[in-house]
Short mmCIF file of C-alpha atoms in Angstrom, two decimals:
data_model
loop_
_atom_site.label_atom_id
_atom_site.label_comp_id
_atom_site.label_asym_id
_atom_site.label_seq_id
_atom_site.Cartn_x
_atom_site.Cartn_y
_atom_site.Cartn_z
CA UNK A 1 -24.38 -2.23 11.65
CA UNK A 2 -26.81 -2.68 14.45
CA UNK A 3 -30.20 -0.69 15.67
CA UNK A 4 -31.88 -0.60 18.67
CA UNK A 5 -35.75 -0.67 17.85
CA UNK A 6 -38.20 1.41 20.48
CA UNK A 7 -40.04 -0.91 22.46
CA UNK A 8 -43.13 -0.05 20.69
CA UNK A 9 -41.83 -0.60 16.60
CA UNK A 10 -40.67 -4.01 18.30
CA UNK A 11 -44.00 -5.56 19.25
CA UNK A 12 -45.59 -4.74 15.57
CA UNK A 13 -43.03 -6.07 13.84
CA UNK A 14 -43.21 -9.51 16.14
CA UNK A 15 -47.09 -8.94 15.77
CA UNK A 16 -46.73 -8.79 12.16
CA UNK A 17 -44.61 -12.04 11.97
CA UNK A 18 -47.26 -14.15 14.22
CA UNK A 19 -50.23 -13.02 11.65
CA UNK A 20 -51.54 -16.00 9.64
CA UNK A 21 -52.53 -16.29 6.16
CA UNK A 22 -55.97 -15.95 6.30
CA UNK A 23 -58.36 -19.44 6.51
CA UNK A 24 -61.13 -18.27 3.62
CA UNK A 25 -60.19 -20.16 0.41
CA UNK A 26 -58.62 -18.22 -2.39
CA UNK A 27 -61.62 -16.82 -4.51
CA UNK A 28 -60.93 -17.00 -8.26
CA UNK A 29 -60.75 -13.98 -11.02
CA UNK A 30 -64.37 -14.98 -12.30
CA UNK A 31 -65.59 -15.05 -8.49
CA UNK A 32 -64.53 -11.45 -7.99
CA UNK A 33 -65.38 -9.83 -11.65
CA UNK A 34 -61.86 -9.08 -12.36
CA UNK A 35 -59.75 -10.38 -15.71
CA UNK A 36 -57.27 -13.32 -15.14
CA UNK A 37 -54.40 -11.39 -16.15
CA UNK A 38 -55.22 -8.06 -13.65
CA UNK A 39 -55.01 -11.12 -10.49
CA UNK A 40 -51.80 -10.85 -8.41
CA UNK A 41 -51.31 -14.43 -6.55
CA UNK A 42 -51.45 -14.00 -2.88
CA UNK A 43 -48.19 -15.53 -1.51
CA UNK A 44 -48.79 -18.01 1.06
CA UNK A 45 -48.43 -16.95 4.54
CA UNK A 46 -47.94 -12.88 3.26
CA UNK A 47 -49.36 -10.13 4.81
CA UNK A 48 -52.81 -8.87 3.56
CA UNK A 49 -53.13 -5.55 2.09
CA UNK A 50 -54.86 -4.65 5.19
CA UNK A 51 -52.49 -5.83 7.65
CA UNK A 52 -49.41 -4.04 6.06
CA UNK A 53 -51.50 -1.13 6.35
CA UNK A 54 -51.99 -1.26 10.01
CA UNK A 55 -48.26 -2.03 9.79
CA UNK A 56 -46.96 0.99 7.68
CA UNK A 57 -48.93 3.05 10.38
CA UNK A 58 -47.31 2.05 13.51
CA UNK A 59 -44.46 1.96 11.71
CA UNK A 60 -44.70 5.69 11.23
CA UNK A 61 -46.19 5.68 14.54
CA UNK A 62 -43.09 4.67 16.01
CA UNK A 63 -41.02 7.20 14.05
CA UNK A 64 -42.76 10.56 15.42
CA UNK A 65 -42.86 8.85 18.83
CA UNK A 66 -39.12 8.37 18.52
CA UNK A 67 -37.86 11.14 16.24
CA UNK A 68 -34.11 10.92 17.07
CA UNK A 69 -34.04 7.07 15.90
CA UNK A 70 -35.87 8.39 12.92
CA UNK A 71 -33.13 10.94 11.79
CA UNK A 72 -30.26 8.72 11.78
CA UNK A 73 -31.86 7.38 8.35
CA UNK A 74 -33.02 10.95 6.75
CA UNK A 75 -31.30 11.83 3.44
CA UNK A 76 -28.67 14.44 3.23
CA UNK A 77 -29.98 15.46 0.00
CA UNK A 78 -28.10 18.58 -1.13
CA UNK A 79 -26.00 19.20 2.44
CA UNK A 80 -22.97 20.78 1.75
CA UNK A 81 -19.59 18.99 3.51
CA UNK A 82 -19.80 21.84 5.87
CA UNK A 83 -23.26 20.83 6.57
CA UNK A 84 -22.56 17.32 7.30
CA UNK A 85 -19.43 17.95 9.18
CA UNK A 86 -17.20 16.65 6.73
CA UNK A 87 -13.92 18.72 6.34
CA UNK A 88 -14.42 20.71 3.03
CA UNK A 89 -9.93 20.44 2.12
CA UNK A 90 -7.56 18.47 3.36
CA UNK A 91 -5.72 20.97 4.83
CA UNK A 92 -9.15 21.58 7.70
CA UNK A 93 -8.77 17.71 7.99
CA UNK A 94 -6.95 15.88 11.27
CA UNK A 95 -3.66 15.32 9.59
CA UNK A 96 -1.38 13.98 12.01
CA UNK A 97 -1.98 11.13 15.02
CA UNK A 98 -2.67 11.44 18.59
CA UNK A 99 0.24 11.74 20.13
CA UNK A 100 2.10 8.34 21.05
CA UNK A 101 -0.35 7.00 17.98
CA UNK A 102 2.42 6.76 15.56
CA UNK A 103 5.11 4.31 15.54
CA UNK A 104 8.85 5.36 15.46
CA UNK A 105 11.38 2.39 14.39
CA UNK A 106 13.65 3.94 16.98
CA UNK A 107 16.82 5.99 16.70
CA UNK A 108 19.38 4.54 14.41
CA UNK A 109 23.08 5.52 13.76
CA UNK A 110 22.33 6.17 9.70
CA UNK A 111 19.82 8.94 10.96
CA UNK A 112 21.63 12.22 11.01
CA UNK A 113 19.26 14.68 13.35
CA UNK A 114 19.85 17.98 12.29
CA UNK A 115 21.98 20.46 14.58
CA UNK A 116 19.88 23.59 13.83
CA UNK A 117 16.47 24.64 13.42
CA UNK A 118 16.56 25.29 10.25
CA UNK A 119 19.13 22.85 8.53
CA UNK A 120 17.22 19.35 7.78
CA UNK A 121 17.74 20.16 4.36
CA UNK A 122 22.11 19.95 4.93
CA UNK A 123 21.25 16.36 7.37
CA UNK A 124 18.88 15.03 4.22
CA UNK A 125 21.55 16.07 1.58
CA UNK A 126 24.52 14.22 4.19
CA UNK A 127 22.59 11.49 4.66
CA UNK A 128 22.52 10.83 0.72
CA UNK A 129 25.31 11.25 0.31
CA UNK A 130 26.59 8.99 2.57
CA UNK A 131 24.10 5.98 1.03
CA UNK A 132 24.88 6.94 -2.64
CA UNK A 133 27.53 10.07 -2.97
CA UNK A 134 30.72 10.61 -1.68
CA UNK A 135 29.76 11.89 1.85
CA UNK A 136 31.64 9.12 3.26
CA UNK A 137 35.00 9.88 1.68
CA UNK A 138 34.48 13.95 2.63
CA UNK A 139 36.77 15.06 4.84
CA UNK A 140 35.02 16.52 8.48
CA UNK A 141 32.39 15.21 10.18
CA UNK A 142 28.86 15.23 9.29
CA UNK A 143 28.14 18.07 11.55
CA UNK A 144 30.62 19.52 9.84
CA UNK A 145 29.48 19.04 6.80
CA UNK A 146 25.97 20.54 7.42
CA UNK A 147 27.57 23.33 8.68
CA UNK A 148 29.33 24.16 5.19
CA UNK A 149 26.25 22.83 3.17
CA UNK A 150 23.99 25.54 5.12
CA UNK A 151 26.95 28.23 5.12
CA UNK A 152 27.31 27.70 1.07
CA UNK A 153 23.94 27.27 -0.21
CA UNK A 154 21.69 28.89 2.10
CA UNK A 155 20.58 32.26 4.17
CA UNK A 156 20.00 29.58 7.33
CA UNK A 157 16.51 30.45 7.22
CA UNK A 158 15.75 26.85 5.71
CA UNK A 159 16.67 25.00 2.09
CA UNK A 160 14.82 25.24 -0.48
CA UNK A 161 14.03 22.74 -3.26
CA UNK A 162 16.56 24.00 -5.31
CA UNK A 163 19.12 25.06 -2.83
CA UNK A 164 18.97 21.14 -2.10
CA UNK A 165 19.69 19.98 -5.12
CA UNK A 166 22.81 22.04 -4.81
CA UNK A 167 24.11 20.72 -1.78
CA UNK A 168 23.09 16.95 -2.86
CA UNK A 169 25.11 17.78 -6.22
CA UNK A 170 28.01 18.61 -3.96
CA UNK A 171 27.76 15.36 -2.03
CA UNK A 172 27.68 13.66 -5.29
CA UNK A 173 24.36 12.77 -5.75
CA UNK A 174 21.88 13.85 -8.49
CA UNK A 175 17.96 14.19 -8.92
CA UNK A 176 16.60 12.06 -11.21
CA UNK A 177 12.61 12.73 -11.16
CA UNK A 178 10.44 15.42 -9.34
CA UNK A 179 7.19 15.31 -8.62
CA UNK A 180 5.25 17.99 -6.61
CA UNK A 181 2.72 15.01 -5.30
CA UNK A 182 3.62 11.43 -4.46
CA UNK A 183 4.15 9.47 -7.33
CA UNK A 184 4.22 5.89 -5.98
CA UNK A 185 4.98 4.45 -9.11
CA UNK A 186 8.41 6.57 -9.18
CA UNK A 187 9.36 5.86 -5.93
CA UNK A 188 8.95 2.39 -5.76
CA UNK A 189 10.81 2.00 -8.96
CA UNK A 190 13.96 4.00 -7.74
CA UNK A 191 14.01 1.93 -4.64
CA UNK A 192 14.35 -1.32 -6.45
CA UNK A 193 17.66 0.50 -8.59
CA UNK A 194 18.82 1.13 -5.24
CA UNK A 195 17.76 4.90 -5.23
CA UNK A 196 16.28 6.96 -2.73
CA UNK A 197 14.34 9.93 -2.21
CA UNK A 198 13.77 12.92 -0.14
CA UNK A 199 10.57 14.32 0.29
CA UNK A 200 9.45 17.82 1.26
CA UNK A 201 6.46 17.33 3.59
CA UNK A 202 4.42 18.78 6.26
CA UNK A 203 5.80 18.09 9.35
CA UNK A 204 2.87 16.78 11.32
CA UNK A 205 3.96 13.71 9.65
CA UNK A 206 6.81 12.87 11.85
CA UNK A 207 5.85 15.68 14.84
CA UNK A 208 4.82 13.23 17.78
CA UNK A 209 3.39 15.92 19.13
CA UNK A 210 0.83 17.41 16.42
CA UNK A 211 -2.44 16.76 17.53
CA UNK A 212 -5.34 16.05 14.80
CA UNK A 213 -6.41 19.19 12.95
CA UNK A 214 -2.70 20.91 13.16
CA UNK A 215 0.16 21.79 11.06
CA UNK A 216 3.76 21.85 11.12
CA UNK A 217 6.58 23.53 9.49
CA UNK A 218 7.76 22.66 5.73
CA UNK A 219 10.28 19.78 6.37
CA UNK A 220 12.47 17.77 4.70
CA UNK A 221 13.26 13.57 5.53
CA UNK A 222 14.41 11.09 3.06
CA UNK A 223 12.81 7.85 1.85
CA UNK A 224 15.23 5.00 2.08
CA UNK A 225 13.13 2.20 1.52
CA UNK A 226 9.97 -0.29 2.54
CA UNK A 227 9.47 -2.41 5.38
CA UNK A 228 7.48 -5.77 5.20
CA UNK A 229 4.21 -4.10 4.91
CA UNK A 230 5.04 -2.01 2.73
CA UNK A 231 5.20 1.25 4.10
CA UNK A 232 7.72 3.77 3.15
CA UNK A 233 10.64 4.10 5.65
CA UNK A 234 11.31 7.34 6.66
CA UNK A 235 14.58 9.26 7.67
CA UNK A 236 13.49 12.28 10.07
CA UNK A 237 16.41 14.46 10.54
CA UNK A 238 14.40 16.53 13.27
CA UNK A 239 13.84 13.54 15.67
CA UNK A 240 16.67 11.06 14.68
CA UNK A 241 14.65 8.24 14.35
CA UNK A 242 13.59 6.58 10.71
CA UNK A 243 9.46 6.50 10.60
CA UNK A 244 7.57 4.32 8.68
CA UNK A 245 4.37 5.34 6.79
CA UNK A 246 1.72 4.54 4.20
CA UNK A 247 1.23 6.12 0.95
CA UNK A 248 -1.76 8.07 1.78
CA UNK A 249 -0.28 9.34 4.32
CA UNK A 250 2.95 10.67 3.02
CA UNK A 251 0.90 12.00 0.00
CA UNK A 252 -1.11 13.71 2.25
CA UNK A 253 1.49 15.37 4.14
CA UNK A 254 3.05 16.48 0.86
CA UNK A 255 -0.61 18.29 -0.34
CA UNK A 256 -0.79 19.55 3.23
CA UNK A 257 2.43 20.77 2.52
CA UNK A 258 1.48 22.88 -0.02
CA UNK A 259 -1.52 24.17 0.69
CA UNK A 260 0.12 25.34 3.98
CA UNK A 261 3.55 26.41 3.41
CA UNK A 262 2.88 26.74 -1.00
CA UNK A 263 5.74 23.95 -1.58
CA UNK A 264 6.62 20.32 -1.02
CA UNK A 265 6.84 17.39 -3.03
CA UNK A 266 9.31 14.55 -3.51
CA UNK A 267 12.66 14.40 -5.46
CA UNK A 268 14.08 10.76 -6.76
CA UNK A 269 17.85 10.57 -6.18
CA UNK A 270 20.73 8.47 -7.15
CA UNK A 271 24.69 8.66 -7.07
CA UNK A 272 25.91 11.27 -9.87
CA UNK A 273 28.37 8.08 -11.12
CA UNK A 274 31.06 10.54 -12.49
CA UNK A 275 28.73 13.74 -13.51
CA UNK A 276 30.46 16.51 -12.35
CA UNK A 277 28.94 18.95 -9.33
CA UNK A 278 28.35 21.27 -11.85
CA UNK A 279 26.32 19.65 -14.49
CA UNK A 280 24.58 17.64 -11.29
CA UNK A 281 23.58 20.95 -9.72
CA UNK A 282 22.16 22.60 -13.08
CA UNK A 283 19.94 19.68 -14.14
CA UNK A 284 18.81 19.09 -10.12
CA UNK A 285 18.05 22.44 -9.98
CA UNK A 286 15.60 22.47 -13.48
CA UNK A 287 13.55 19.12 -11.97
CA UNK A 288 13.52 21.20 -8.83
CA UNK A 289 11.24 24.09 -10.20
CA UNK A 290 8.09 21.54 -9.65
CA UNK A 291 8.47 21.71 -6.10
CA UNK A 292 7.82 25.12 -5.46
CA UNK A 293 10.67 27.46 -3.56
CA UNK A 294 9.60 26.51 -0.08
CA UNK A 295 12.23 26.51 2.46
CA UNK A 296 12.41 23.77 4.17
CA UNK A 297 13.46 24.22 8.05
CA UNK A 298 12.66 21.33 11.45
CA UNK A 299 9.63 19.96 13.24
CA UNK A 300 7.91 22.82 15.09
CA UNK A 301 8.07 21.17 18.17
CA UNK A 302 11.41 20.03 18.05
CA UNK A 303 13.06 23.08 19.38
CA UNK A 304 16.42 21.54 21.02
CA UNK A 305 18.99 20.36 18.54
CA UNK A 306 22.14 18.37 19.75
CA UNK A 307 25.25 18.55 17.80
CA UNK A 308 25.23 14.37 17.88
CA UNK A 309 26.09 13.98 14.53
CA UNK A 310 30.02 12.40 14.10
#
């Protein structure tokens, strides 16, 4: 960190570096009527008491002449966040980028984008499906097949937690693990078995257009994986596109998640291997009590949906 001195707390601390040690010779403890062991050695070439007294005062000279220089190192003793301009809960906090600041991988084929406001939950639980279930081998298209996820297991006003873990026991896949907050240790485990994830977050996480200090909608996206520096690669049903992004800041988005919209979290996933829909969809739906009841809907912003999906 650098300072700029006033021109006047300059010059005394160049005078103070020119001054010499003084020429009279060193005068002994006997010589001044003091005992040997109350005598401090003067170290060569030091300031004199003196001089760092004429030093300490245009020292504080300088401060009252330049007060604003001065304040920079006061002491916050006892400020509140408030005080100091800190945001007191993460949810007051800028959560999401400028916009353009994050970086999208780009559209990708595996991305389903959701054909509804309200229906990332059906394009999450297709999407699984399709990477660990039996999505592929369902007759219809995947537009389709949101369609009759949504119509089944939902009011269309969103999916909740459990309501997902329905639709992803009907596509053949089964929760494994909840966890209201991000639980890298989890996640990073299922990955390597070959599992995934989807994750109920804020969505100023993947909203390119959430400027700092905003929220989103509740909003679900799958974790598929981690790139080469080891951020989480995300699968935003609202944009298309897969996103990556850091731990803190998916475990943000999931706390901003509930303290806005009282539900989010992340649910571990992995192909049901035989279990029936039934049993799938009764023990998803006990792990899914940790996540709240939120339902989970699209990206504010994102208020034209295509029916892209094959």
């Amino acid at each position: 960190m650098s300072v700029n001195l006033s021109t006047n707390l300059l010059r005394t601390f160049q005078q103070l570096a020119e001054v010499k040690p003084s020429a009279q010779p060193q005068q002994t403890a006997q010589q001044v009527g003091l005992p040997e062991e109350k005598v401090v050695s003067q170290v060569e070439g030091a300031p004199t008491p003196v001089q760092l007294e004429q030093a300490t005062d245009a020292f504080a000279a300088a401060l009252a002449a330049d007060p604003a220089w001065a304040n920079r190192f006061q002491v916050n003793a006892g400020a509140t966040a408030q005080e100091l301009g800190i945001p007191g809960t993460l949810a007051a906090a800028p959560q999401a980028p400028e916009l353009g600041g994050w970086d999208a991988v780009g559209t990708d084929p595996a991305v389903l984008k959701q054909t509804k406001q309200n229906n990332c939950g059906a394009a999450v639980a297709v999407m699984l499906g399709n990477d660990l279930g039996t999505s592929k081998t369902q007759p219809g298209t995947d537009a389709q097949k949101m369609d009759a996820l949504e119509s089944r297991f939902t009011q269309g006003q969103g999916t909740s937690p459990h309501e997902l873990s329905n639709m992803l026991a009907n596509q053949g896949v089964k929760v494994t693990q909840t966890s209201s907050k991000l639980d890298t240790k989890a996640l990073d485990e299922a990955l390597a078995r070959g599992g995934k994830a989807a994750v109920q977050v804020d969505s100023c996480l993947v909203d390119p257009t959430t400027k700092p200090g905003e929220t989103g909608r509740a909003h679900w996206v799958s974790v598929e994986g981690k790139d080469d520096q080891g951020r989480y690669l995300l699968k935003d049903p609202s944009t298309g596109t897969k996103i990556p992004a850091d731990a803190q800041r998916l475990a943000d988005s999931m706390e901003i998640s509930w303290n806005q919209h009282q539900g989010g979290g992340m649910m571990l996933v992995e192909g049901a291997n035989g279990t029936s829909e039934a049993q799938a969809a009764a023990e998803g739906g006990l792990k899914a009590v940790a996540l709240g009841n939120t339902d989970g809907g699209g990206s504010r912003a994102m208020a034209n949906f295509g029916r892209e999906s094959s």
